[in-house]
Short mmCIF file of C-alpha atoms and ligand atoms in Angstrom, two decimals:
data_model
loop_
_atom_site.label_atom_id
_atom_site.label_comp_id
_atom_site.label_asym_id
_atom_site.label_seq_id
_atom_site.Cartn_x
_atom_site.Cartn_y
_atom_site.Cartn_z
CA VAL A 17 26.16 83.28 154.06
CA LEU A 18 24.03 84.79 151.71
CA ASP A 19 21.09 87.07 152.82
CA ARG A 20 19.56 87.95 149.07
CA GLY A 21 17.34 85.77 146.54
CA ASP A 22 19.95 86.75 143.56
CA GLN A 23 23.09 86.01 144.91
CA LEU A 24 21.97 82.36 146.35
CA ARG A 25 20.45 81.53 141.95
CA LYS A 26 24.22 82.81 140.67
CA GLU A 27 26.31 81.18 143.64
CA LEU A 28 23.95 77.72 142.65
CA ASP A 29 24.04 78.40 138.77
CA ALA A 30 27.75 78.96 138.88
CA ALA A 31 27.82 75.88 140.39
CA ARG A 32 25.70 73.96 138.02
CA LEU A 33 27.54 74.62 135.20
CA GLY A 34 31.07 73.57 137.14
CA GLY A 35 29.20 70.14 136.97
CA ALA A 36 27.75 70.63 140.70
CA THR A 37 24.83 68.75 141.66
CA ILE A 38 22.86 70.78 143.91
CA GLY A 39 21.89 69.60 146.91
CA LEU A 40 18.85 72.31 148.79
CA VAL A 41 18.41 71.05 152.13
CA PRO A 42 14.60 74.29 153.23
CA THR A 43 14.69 75.16 157.23
CA MET A 44 12.98 77.27 159.30
CA GLY A 45 16.54 77.11 161.40
CA SER A 46 17.52 76.23 164.86
CA LEU A 47 19.13 73.35 163.39
CA HIS A 48 19.57 69.40 165.32
CA LYS A 49 20.62 65.79 164.49
CA GLY A 50 17.24 66.09 162.31
CA HIS A 51 18.25 68.36 160.03
CA ALA A 52 21.87 67.98 160.53
CA SER A 53 21.47 64.20 158.81
CA LEU A 54 19.66 66.00 155.95
CA VAL A 55 22.43 68.05 155.42
CA ARG A 56 24.84 65.33 155.78
CA ARG A 57 23.58 62.77 153.09
CA SER A 58 22.43 65.88 150.94
CA ALA A 59 26.70 66.86 151.10
CA ALA A 60 27.47 62.88 150.35
CA GLU A 61 24.94 63.00 146.89
CA CYS A 62 26.05 66.43 145.98
CA GLY A 63 28.94 69.01 144.79
CA LEU A 64 26.58 71.64 146.34
CA THR A 65 24.85 71.68 149.51
CA ALA A 66 22.53 74.90 149.90
CA VAL A 67 21.24 74.97 153.77
CA THR A 68 18.32 77.90 153.41
CA VAL A 69 16.49 78.11 157.19
CA PHE A 70 14.45 80.72 156.96
CA VAL A 71 11.15 81.63 159.42
CA ASN A 72 8.09 81.62 157.06
CA PRO A 73 5.78 84.29 157.84
CA LEU A 74 3.56 82.56 154.99
CA GLN A 75 2.88 79.46 157.25
CA PHE A 76 2.50 80.20 161.11
CA GLY A 77 -1.44 80.77 161.04
CA ALA A 78 -3.74 82.62 163.74
CA GLY A 79 -2.81 82.53 166.76
CA GLU A 80 0.83 81.24 165.98
CA ASP A 81 3.41 83.39 166.91
CA PRO A 82 6.03 83.61 164.38
CA ALA A 83 8.17 85.67 166.68
CA ARG A 84 7.79 83.35 168.95
CA TYR A 85 10.33 80.88 167.25
CA PRO A 86 13.71 79.50 167.96
CA ARG A 87 16.02 81.29 166.48
CA ASN A 88 20.09 81.41 165.86
CA LEU A 89 21.84 81.85 162.95
CA ASP A 90 25.01 81.80 164.56
CA HIS A 91 24.84 78.29 165.64
CA ASP A 92 23.30 77.19 162.11
CA ILE A 93 25.52 78.58 159.98
CA GLU A 94 27.93 76.77 162.01
CA VAL A 95 26.01 73.18 162.38
CA ALA A 96 25.86 73.57 158.71
CA GLU A 97 29.77 74.10 158.13
CA ALA A 98 30.44 71.54 160.50
CA VAL A 99 27.29 68.21 158.10
CA GLY A 100 29.33 69.43 154.94
CA ALA A 101 26.82 72.69 153.52
CA ASP A 102 29.00 75.58 151.26
CA VAL A 103 25.85 77.55 152.05
CA VAL A 104 24.09 79.12 153.73
CA PHE A 105 20.94 80.63 152.49
CA ALA A 106 19.25 83.08 155.07
CA PRO A 107 17.02 86.34 153.80
CA PRO A 108 15.02 88.77 155.63
CA VAL A 109 11.15 89.15 155.37
CA ALA A 110 11.64 91.36 152.65
CA GLU A 111 13.68 89.83 150.68
CA MET A 112 11.33 86.70 150.19
CA TYR A 113 7.87 89.07 150.23
CA PRO A 114 9.34 92.93 149.45
CA GLY A 115 5.87 93.13 148.97
CA GLY A 116 4.18 91.56 152.35
CA ARG A 117 1.86 88.48 151.58
CA PRO A 118 2.01 87.46 148.31
CA ALA A 119 -0.70 88.23 145.81
CA THR A 120 0.32 84.37 144.62
CA THR A 121 -0.19 81.70 146.42
CA VAL A 122 0.15 77.95 146.15
CA HIS A 123 -2.50 75.26 146.96
CA VAL A 124 -2.00 71.48 147.03
CA ALA A 125 -5.65 70.39 146.56
CA GLY A 126 -6.12 66.59 148.81
CA VAL A 127 -2.77 65.16 150.06
CA ASP A 128 -2.93 67.27 153.38
CA THR A 129 -6.16 65.86 155.57
CA MET A 130 -4.89 66.33 159.04
CA GLU A 131 -2.38 68.95 160.15
CA ALA A 132 -5.10 71.24 156.70
CA ALA A 133 -7.88 71.06 159.43
CA SER A 134 -5.54 71.40 162.53
CA ARG A 135 -4.29 73.96 160.55
CA PRO A 136 -5.77 75.99 158.27
CA GLY A 137 -3.60 76.95 155.21
CA HIS A 138 -0.22 76.19 156.89
CA PHE A 139 0.76 73.89 153.68
CA ASP A 140 0.06 76.93 151.15
CA GLY A 141 2.91 78.81 153.19
CA VAL A 142 4.59 75.57 152.90
CA ALA A 143 3.64 75.16 149.33
CA THR A 144 3.98 78.65 148.58
CA VAL A 145 7.68 79.22 149.80
CA VAL A 146 8.92 75.62 148.76
CA THR A 147 8.09 76.88 145.16
CA LYS A 148 9.78 80.81 145.85
CA LEU A 149 13.28 78.16 146.19
CA CYS A 150 13.31 76.13 144.09
CA ASN A 151 12.98 79.09 142.12
CA LEU A 152 15.85 80.39 143.79
CA ALA A 153 17.76 77.41 143.34
CA GLY A 154 17.30 76.14 140.17
CA PRO A 155 17.94 71.83 139.26
CA CYS A 156 18.89 70.40 142.46
CA ARG A 157 17.48 66.95 144.46
CA ALA A 158 15.90 69.33 147.87
CA TYR A 159 16.39 66.96 150.88
CA PHE A 160 12.63 67.31 153.75
CA GLY A 161 12.53 64.87 156.78
CA GLU A 162 9.26 62.16 156.82
CA LYS A 163 9.17 63.83 161.14
CA ASP A 164 7.07 65.93 158.87
CA TRP A 165 4.82 63.14 156.87
CA GLN A 166 2.05 65.70 154.91
CA GLN A 167 4.58 68.03 154.50
CA LEU A 168 7.30 65.19 152.19
CA GLN A 169 3.14 64.13 150.95
CA VAL A 170 2.53 68.26 150.04
CA VAL A 171 5.49 69.01 148.40
CA ARG A 172 6.29 65.49 146.19
CA ARG A 173 2.64 67.14 144.68
CA LEU A 174 3.70 70.12 144.33
CA ILE A 175 7.37 68.76 142.79
CA GLU A 176 5.41 66.45 139.87
CA ASP A 177 2.26 68.65 139.22
CA LEU A 178 4.38 71.52 138.19
CA SER A 179 6.75 70.11 136.79
CA PHE A 180 9.70 71.39 139.18
CA PRO A 181 13.13 69.85 138.19
CA VAL A 182 13.98 68.87 141.37
CA GLU A 183 13.78 65.15 143.42
CA VAL A 184 13.10 64.87 146.08
CA ILE A 185 14.32 62.79 148.76
CA ALA A 186 13.13 62.06 152.22
CA GLY A 187 15.54 61.44 155.67
CA PRO A 188 13.90 59.84 158.31
CA THR A 189 12.87 61.10 161.50
CA VAL A 190 16.24 61.79 163.87
CA ARG A 191 14.99 61.38 167.34
CA GLU A 192 16.55 61.69 171.32
CA ALA A 193 17.56 58.90 173.18
CA ASP A 194 14.25 58.92 174.42
CA GLY A 195 11.91 58.80 171.00
CA LEU A 196 11.53 61.71 171.22
CA ALA A 197 11.01 63.57 167.28
CA CYS A 198 13.93 66.63 166.85
CA SER A 199 12.58 69.73 166.81
CA SER A 200 13.57 73.05 167.44
CA ARG A 201 10.25 73.60 168.76
CA ASN A 202 11.38 71.40 171.94
CA ALA A 203 14.08 74.13 172.88
CA LEU A 204 10.88 76.06 174.65
CA LEU A 205 8.97 72.70 176.22
CA SER A 206 10.21 73.60 180.31
CA PRO A 207 11.12 70.57 182.20
CA ALA A 208 8.08 68.94 182.87
CA GLU A 209 6.94 69.86 179.89
CA ARG A 210 10.68 68.24 177.94
CA ALA A 211 10.36 64.85 180.43
CA ALA A 212 6.30 64.53 179.39
CA ALA A 213 6.73 65.14 175.28
CA PRO A 214 8.15 60.78 174.72
CA VAL A 215 4.08 59.61 174.95
CA LEU A 216 4.29 60.88 171.86
CA TYR A 217 6.84 58.37 170.30
CA ARG A 218 4.76 55.56 173.07
CA ALA A 219 1.95 56.12 172.50
CA LEU A 220 3.23 55.62 168.34
CA THR A 221 5.82 52.37 169.10
CA ARG A 222 2.45 50.90 171.14
CA GLY A 223 0.12 51.81 168.24
CA ALA A 224 2.62 49.95 166.59
CA GLY A 225 1.82 46.33 168.38
CA GLU A 226 -1.85 46.01 166.47
CA ASP A 227 -2.45 45.24 163.64
CA ASP A 228 -6.42 46.65 163.40
CA PRO A 229 -6.65 50.13 162.28
CA ALA A 230 -9.64 50.51 165.30
CA ASP A 231 -6.59 49.22 168.04
CA ILE A 232 -3.71 50.82 167.21
CA ARG A 233 -5.63 54.10 166.91
CA ALA A 234 -7.87 53.30 170.20
CA ARG A 235 -3.81 52.51 171.88
CA MET A 236 -2.88 55.56 170.78
CA VAL A 237 -4.99 58.32 172.10
CA ALA A 238 -4.65 56.21 175.42
CA VAL A 239 -1.82 56.23 176.24
CA VAL A 240 -1.27 59.34 174.78
CA ALA A 241 -4.30 60.21 178.24
CA GLU A 242 -2.25 58.90 180.28
CA GLU A 243 -0.15 62.29 180.35
CA PRO A 244 -1.66 65.22 181.91
CA LEU A 245 0.51 67.91 180.40
CA VAL A 246 0.03 67.25 177.12
CA THR A 247 -3.56 67.34 174.24
CA LEU A 248 -3.98 65.19 171.74
CA ASP A 249 -4.67 67.03 168.24
CA TYR A 250 -5.31 64.24 166.55
CA ALA A 251 -4.14 60.30 166.66
CA GLU A 252 -4.77 59.17 162.92
CA LEU A 253 -3.79 57.13 160.56
CA VAL A 254 -2.88 57.08 156.51
CA ALA A 255 -1.86 54.65 153.51
CA GLY A 256 1.55 53.29 154.23
CA ALA A 257 3.95 51.57 152.61
CA HIS A 258 3.39 48.41 151.02
CA GLY A 259 -0.08 48.44 152.02
CA GLY A 260 0.49 49.50 155.19
CA TRP A 261 -0.41 52.31 158.02
CA ARG A 262 0.99 55.23 158.72
CA ALA A 263 0.71 56.62 162.18
CA LEU A 264 0.34 60.24 162.30
CA VAL A 265 0.13 61.85 165.96
CA ALA A 266 -0.22 65.93 166.60
CA ALA A 267 -0.65 66.73 170.44
CA ARG A 268 -0.61 69.99 171.73
CA ILE A 269 1.61 70.16 175.11
CA GLY A 270 1.37 73.86 177.14
CA ALA A 271 2.10 76.20 174.01
CA VAL A 272 4.09 73.97 171.69
CA ARG A 273 1.85 72.20 169.09
CA LEU A 274 4.81 68.67 168.09
CA ILE A 275 4.18 65.83 165.73
CA ASP A 276 5.31 63.25 165.16
CA ASN A 277 5.12 59.47 162.39
CA MET A 278 5.76 56.18 161.49
CA GLU A 279 5.48 53.29 160.24
CA VAL A 280 3.63 51.24 162.47
CA SER A 281 1.87 48.15 159.89
CA ASN A 282 3.20 46.74 157.00
CA ARG A 283 -0.62 44.52 156.46
CA CYS A 284 -2.12 44.89 154.12
CA ALA A 285 -4.75 47.22 154.60
CA ASP A 286 -7.40 46.09 153.88
CA ALA A 287 -6.71 42.46 155.96
P1 AMP V 13 12.16 72.80 159.92
O1 AMP V 13 13.20 73.68 160.31
O2 AMP V 13 11.37 72.42 161.07
O3 AMP V 13 11.09 73.38 159.04
O4 AMP V 13 12.31 71.35 159.06
C1 AMP V 13 13.30 71.48 158.34
C2 AMP V 13 13.68 70.38 157.68
O5 AMP V 13 14.07 68.94 158.63
C3 AMP V 13 12.05 69.89 157.02
O6 AMP V 13 12.35 69.27 155.51
C4 AMP V 13 11.78 68.55 158.78
O7 AMP V 13 11.09 67.51 157.33
C5 AMP V 13 12.76 68.60 158.35
N1 AMP V 13 13.28 68.43 160.19
C6 AMP V 13 12.85 68.16 160.76
N2 AMP V 13 13.09 67.34 162.40
C7 AMP V 13 13.05 66.44 161.89
C8 AMP V 13 13.72 65.21 162.11
N3 AMP V 13 13.40 65.48 163.19
N4 AMP V 13 14.10 63.74 162.21
C9 AMP V 13 14.58 63.98 160.34
N5 AMP V 13 14.18 65.53 160.31
C10 AMP V 13 13.95 66.53 160.01
#
């Protein structure tokens, strides 16, 4: 376990010199099956896998408290090692942002419409910390989950636009048995809220039964409306693979905000 950026850089430089490909798996910790799938894949594909555990204060907006985010570093180290991580990098906030809020931040324009509207500044925080982690790690393969679809687009764009020596690898969304996408935030749900949470997954799967984008959206909105504990933030469609649609949904359950997404149609977008 490393907590200083210079240690991480040194360790990964040495591994690269020895011929290893570096796999980087950035996380905010409280590792679950979704994170584990990314670490496993990295361990299978790379000579050295580094998991970073850092609750990045920069990506929390007003009214979002990083202190409330679930943390459990001992558990994270255990899980990360069990699924093949070689290094866990868990820096304190003062290591990443020694001067407090950095004067330099990174803004990726134009790919983040829905989440950006709901969480102003969020993706600047994400892009800034991903930039720092990539600069510390050096040339690598970086693993991100499709669960955070808009984040994945922001990261891909950042890495392409700024020529990072990083190959982005996307892993599929891992779900609980009832369809709820694994998320560290699920631990914050009360039992009743947890029971209500799979409505996001149901909305996506029932939306997927429609062809017309307006019908997909209406179906999603109607499904979420059936669940009184859940308040819809947005249900939107974006261009998916092969000219189809990907549905994105965000909702609040009590104090917890959950997001999910799914490829819902492989019809041509203008059909
Ligand atoms: P987080 O710790 O929530 O910031 O997530 C760290 C990484 O794990 C991000 O790339 C996420 O997209 C990914 N991730 C989170 N939840 C899941 C999931 N259920 N399935 C797959 N990847 C996930």
